[in-house]
Coordinates of C-alpha atoms in Angstrom, one line a residue:
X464 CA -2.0 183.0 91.7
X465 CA 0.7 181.4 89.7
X466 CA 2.8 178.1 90.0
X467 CA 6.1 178.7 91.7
X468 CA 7.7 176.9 89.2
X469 CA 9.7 179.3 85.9
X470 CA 11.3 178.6 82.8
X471 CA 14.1 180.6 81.6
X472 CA 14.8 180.7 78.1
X473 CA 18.1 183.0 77.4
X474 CA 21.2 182.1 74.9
X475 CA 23.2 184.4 77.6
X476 CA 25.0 182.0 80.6
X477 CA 25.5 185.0 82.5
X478 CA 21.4 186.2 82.4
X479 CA 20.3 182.8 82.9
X480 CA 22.7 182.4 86.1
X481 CA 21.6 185.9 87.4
X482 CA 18.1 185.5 87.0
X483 CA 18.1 181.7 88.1
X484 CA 19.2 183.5 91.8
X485 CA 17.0 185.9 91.6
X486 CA 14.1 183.6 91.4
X487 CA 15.2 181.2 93.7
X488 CA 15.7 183.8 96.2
X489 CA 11.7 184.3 95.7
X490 CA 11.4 180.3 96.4
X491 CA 10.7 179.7 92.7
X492 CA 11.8 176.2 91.3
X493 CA 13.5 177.1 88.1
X494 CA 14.7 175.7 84.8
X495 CA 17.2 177.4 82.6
X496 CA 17.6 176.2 79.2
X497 CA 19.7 178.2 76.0
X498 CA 17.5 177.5 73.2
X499 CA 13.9 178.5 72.0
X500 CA 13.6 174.4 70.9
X501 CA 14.7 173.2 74.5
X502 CA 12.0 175.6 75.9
X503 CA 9.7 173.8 73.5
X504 CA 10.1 170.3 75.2
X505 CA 10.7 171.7 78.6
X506 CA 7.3 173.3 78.0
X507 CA 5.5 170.1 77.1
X508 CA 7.6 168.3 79.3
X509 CA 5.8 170.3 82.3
X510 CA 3.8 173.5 82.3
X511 CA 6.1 177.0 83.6
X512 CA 4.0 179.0 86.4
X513 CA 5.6 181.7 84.6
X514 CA 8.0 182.0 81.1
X515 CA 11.5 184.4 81.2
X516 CA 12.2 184.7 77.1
X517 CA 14.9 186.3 75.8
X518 CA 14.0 188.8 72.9
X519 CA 17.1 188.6 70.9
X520 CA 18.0 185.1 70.3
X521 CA 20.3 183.0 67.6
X522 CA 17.9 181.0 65.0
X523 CA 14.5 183.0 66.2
X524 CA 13.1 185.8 67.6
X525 CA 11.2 185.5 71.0
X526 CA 8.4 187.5 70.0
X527 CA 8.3 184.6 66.9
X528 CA 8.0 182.1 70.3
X529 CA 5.6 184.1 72.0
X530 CA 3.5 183.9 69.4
X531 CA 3.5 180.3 68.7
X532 CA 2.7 179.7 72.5
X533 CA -0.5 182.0 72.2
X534 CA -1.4 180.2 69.0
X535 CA -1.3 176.5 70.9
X536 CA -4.1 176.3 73.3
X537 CA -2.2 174.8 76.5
X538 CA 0.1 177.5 76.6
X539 CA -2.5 180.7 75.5
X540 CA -2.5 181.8 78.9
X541 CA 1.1 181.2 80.0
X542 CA 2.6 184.2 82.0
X543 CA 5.4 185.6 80.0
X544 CA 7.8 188.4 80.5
X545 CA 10.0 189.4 77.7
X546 CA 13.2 189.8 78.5
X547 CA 15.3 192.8 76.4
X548 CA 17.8 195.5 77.1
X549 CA 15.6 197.8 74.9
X550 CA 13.5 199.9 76.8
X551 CA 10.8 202.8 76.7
X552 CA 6.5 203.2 75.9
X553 CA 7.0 202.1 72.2
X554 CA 8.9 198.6 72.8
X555 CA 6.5 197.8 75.7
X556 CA 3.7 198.4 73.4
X557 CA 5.7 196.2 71.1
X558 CA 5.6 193.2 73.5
X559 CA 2.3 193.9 74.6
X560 CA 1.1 193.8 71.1
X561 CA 2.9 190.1 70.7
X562 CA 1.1 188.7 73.8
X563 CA 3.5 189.5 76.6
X564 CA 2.8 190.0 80.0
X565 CA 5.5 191.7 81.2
X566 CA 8.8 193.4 80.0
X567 CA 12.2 192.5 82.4
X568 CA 15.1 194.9 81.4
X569 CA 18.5 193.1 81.4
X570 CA 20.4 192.9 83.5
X571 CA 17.6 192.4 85.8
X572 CA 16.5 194.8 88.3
X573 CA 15.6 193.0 91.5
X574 CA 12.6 196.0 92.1
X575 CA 11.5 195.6 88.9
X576 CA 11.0 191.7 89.0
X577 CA 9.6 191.9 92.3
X578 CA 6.6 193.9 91.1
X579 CA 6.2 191.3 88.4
X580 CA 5.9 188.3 90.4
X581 CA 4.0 190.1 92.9
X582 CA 1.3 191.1 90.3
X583 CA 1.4 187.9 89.0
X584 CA 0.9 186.3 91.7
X585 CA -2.3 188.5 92.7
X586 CA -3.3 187.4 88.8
X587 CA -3.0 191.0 87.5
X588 CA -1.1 192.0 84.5
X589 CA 1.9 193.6 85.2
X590 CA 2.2 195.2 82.0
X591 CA 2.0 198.6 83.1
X592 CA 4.0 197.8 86.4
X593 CA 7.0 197.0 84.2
X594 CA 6.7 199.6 81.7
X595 CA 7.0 202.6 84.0
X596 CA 9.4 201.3 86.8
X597 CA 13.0 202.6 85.3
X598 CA 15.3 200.0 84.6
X599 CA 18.8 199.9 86.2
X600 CA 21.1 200.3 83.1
X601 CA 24.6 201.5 81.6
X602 CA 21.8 204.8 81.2
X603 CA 21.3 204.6 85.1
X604 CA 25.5 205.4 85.7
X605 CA 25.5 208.3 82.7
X606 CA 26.5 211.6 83.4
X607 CA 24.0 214.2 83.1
X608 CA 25.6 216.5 80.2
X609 CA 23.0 219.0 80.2
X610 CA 24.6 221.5 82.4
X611 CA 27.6 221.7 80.2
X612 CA 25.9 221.5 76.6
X613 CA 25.1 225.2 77.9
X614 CA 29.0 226.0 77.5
X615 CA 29.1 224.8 73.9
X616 CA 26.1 227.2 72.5
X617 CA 27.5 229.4 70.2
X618 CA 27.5 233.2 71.1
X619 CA 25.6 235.2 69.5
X620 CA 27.9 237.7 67.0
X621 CA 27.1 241.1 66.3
X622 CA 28.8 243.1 63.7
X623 CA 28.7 245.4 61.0
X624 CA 27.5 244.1 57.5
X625 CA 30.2 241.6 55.7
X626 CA 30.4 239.7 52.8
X627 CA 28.2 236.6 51.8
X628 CA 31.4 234.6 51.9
X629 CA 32.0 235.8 55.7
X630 CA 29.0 234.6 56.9
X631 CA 29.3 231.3 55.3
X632 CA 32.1 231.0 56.8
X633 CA 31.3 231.3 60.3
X634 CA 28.1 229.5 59.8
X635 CA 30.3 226.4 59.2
X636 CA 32.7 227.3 62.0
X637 CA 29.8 227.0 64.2
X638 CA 28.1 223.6 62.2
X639 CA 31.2 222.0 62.9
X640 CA 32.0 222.5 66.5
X641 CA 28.6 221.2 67.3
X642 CA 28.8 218.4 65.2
X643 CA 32.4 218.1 67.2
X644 CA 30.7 218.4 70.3
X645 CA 28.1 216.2 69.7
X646 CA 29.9 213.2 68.3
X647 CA 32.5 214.0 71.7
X648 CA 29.4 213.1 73.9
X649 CA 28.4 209.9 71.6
X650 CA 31.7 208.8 72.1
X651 CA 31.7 209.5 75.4
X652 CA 28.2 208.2 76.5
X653 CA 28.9 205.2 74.3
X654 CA 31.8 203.3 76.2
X655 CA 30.4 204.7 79.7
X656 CA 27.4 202.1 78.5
X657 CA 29.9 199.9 77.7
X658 CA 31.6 199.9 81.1
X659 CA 28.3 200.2 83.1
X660 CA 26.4 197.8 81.5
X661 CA 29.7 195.1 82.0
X662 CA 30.0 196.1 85.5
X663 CA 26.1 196.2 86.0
X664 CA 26.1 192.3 84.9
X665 CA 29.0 191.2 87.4
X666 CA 26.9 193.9 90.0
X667 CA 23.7 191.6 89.1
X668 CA 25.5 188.1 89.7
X669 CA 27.0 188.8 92.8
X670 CA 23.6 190.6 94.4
X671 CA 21.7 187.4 93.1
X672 CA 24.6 185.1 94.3
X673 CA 24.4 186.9 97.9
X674 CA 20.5 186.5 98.1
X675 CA 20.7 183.3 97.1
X676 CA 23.2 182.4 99.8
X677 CA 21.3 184.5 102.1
X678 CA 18.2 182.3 101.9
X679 CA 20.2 178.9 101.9
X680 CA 21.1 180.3 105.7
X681 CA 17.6 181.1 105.8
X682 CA 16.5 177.7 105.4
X683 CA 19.3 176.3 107.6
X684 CA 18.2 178.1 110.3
X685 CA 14.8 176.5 110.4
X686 CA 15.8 173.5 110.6
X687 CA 16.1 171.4 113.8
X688 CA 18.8 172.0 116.4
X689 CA 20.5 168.6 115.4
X690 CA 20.6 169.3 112.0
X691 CA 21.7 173.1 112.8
X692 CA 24.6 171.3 114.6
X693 CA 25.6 169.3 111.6
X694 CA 25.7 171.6 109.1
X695 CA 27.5 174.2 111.2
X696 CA 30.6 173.9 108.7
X697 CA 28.3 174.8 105.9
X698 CA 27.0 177.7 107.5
X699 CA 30.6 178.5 108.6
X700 CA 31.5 178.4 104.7
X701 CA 28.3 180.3 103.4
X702 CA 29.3 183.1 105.9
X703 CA 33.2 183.1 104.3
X704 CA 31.4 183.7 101.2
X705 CA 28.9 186.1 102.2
X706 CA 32.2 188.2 103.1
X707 CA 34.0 187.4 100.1
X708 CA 30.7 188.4 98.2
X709 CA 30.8 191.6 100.1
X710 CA 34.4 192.3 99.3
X711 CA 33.6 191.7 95.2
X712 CA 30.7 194.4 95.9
X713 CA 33.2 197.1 97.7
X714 CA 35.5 196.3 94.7
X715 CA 32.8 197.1 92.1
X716 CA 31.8 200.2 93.3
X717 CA 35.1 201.7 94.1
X718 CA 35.7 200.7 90.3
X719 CA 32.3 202.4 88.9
X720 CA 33.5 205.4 91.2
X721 CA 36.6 205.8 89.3
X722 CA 36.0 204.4 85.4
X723 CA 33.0 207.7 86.2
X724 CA 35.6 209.9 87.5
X725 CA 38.2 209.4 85.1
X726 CA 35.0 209.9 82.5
X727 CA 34.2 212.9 84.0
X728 CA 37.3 214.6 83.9
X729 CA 38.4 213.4 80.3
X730 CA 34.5 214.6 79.3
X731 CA 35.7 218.5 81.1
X732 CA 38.8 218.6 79.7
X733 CA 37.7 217.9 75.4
X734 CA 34.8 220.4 76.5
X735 CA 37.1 223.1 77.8
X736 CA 39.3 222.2 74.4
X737 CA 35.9 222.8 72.2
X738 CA 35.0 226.1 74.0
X739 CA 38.3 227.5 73.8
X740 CA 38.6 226.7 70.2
X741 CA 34.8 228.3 69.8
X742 CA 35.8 231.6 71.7
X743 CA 38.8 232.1 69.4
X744 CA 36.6 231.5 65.9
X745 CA 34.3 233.7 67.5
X746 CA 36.9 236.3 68.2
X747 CA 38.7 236.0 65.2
X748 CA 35.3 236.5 62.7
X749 CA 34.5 239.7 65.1
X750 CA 38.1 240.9 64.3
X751 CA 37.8 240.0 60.7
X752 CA 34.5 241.5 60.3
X753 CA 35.5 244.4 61.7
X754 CA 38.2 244.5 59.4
X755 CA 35.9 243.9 56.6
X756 CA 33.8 246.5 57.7
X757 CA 35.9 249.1 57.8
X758 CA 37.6 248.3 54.4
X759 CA 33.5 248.6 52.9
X760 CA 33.7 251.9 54.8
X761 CA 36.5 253.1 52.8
X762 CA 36.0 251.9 49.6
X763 CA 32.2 253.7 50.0
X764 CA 34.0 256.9 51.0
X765 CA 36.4 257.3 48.1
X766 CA 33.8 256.4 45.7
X767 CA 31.6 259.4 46.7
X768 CA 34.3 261.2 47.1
X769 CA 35.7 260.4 43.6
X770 CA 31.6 260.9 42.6
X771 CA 31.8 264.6 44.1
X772 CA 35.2 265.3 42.3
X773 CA 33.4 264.7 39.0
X774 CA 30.4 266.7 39.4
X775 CA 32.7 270.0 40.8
X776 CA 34.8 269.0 37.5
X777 CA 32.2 269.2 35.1
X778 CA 30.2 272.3 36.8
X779 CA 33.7 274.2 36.6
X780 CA 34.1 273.0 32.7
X781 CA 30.4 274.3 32.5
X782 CA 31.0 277.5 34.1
X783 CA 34.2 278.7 31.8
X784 CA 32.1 277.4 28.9
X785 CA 29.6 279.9 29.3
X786 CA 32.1 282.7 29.9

């Protein structure tokens, strides 16, 4: 069991407010500050139930804090979770290996920070709870581009014997539509992370912003029936925001729908380009092997035929010798 009191230590305004909600929703006191020194003398100040450090921060790492707390004995067995967009088995070893008890992906998934405070709270490590729950990320909005990977593999090419220089040729045809194609799906995947994990943050901040709200009502509506009637306006006004709230989130996903659907199609459209250009190189070193082929096939014919000519030449010349 833990203290439901948490200490935020992030350089981003925009993590600390979403994760601020987020915790409050779960009836955690919390205290955001921006700087690995403030955390310092919040720390001493009053101990955290549980520490929220960023990993990447201006001045110092927070692997560098996390091991300065385990090296000072009040603070040896503080619950922290490392916050980091990184992800995957290797980075959570990473933090595990610096003292961490947890690893939060940002922006923070509400599933994902449940099962840490709930295993916290049952004084477990969640360790291994937050290393195999997938994180919501720009990676959670990408398009699967397996399926049409399939409709860039070259053909295969069969054709009679050509030159050294012909195969080269098409070998490097072939190099550099795939090195086309994959730099294409870089590009690609690279601003749909971009949009997704900018939408994903605003996405983050309203859901905490509505659960916050949300409990706020809560809370109202425990109270007495005189103090219900008093603060009727307030719940009036939480309601208005509650809908504008809900409006923001219809926006949002009508706007991931089509930033991924304008995506999509650009992303069909350069493919269809690529494969088209790949069918005609194709073609055109079949035709041009063939080509080659044939003239190897001539050129061998008139040389044993030229070969022949000789030999009937000098057996004639032989013959009328003898004679």
């Amino acid at each position: 069991m833990i203290a439901r009191n948490a200490l935020i230590i992030d350089d981003s305004k925009s993590a600390r407010f979403a994760l601020r909600r987020y915790l409050e929703g779960y009836r955690y006191q919390v205290e955001a500050v921006e700087t690995a020194d403030e955390g310092y003398r919040a720390i001493e100040l009053q101990l955290p139930g549980v520490l929220f450090l960023d990993h990447v921060m201006p001045g110092v790492d927070g692997f560098e804090v996390l091991q300065t707390l385990r090296r000072n004995g009040p603070t040896a067995g503080l619950p922290v979770v490392i916050c980091s967009s990184n992800e995957g088995p290797e980075f959570n070893q990473q933090a595990r290996a610096h003292g961490a008890n947890a690893v939060l992906q940002k922006p923070p998934n509400p599933e994902q920070l449940h099962r840490i405070l709930d295993a916290l709270e049952r004084g477990e490590n969640p360790m291994d709870v937050s290393a195999g729950v997938a994180a919501v990320s720009g990676d959670a909005l990408a398009l699967s581009l397996n399926p049409v990977d399939q409709s860039l593999q070259p053909h295969t090419v069969s054709s009679a014997p050509s030159g050294t220089a012909m195969t080269a040729s098409r070998d490097g045809t072939s190099l550099a539509l795939k090195s086309g194609d994959e730099a294409l799906r870089e590009q690609l995947d690279s601003r749909l992370r971009k949009v997704s994990q900018g939408l994903l943050v605003q996405f983050a901040e309203i859901k905490a912003t509505v659960a916050h709200l949300a409990n706020q009502q809560a809370r109202l509506a425990e109270q007495p029936a005189g103090v219900r009637n008093e603060l009727r306006t307030g719940l009036e006004e939480t309601n208005q925001a509650l809908r504008l709230v809900t409006s923001r989130i219809e926006g949002i996903e009508r706007e991931v729908f089509s930033q991924l659907t304008a995506m999509r199609t650009h992303l069909d459209a350069n493919l269809k380009t690529q494969n088209d250009r790949l069918t005609e190189m194709v073609q055109f070193a079949r035709q041009t092997a063939a080509e080659e082929a044939q003239v190897v096939a001539e050129r061998t014919v008139m040389t044993a035929a030229l070969r022949i000519s000789d030999q009937l030449a000098d057996a004639i010349l032989g013959a009328v010798g003898r004679k």
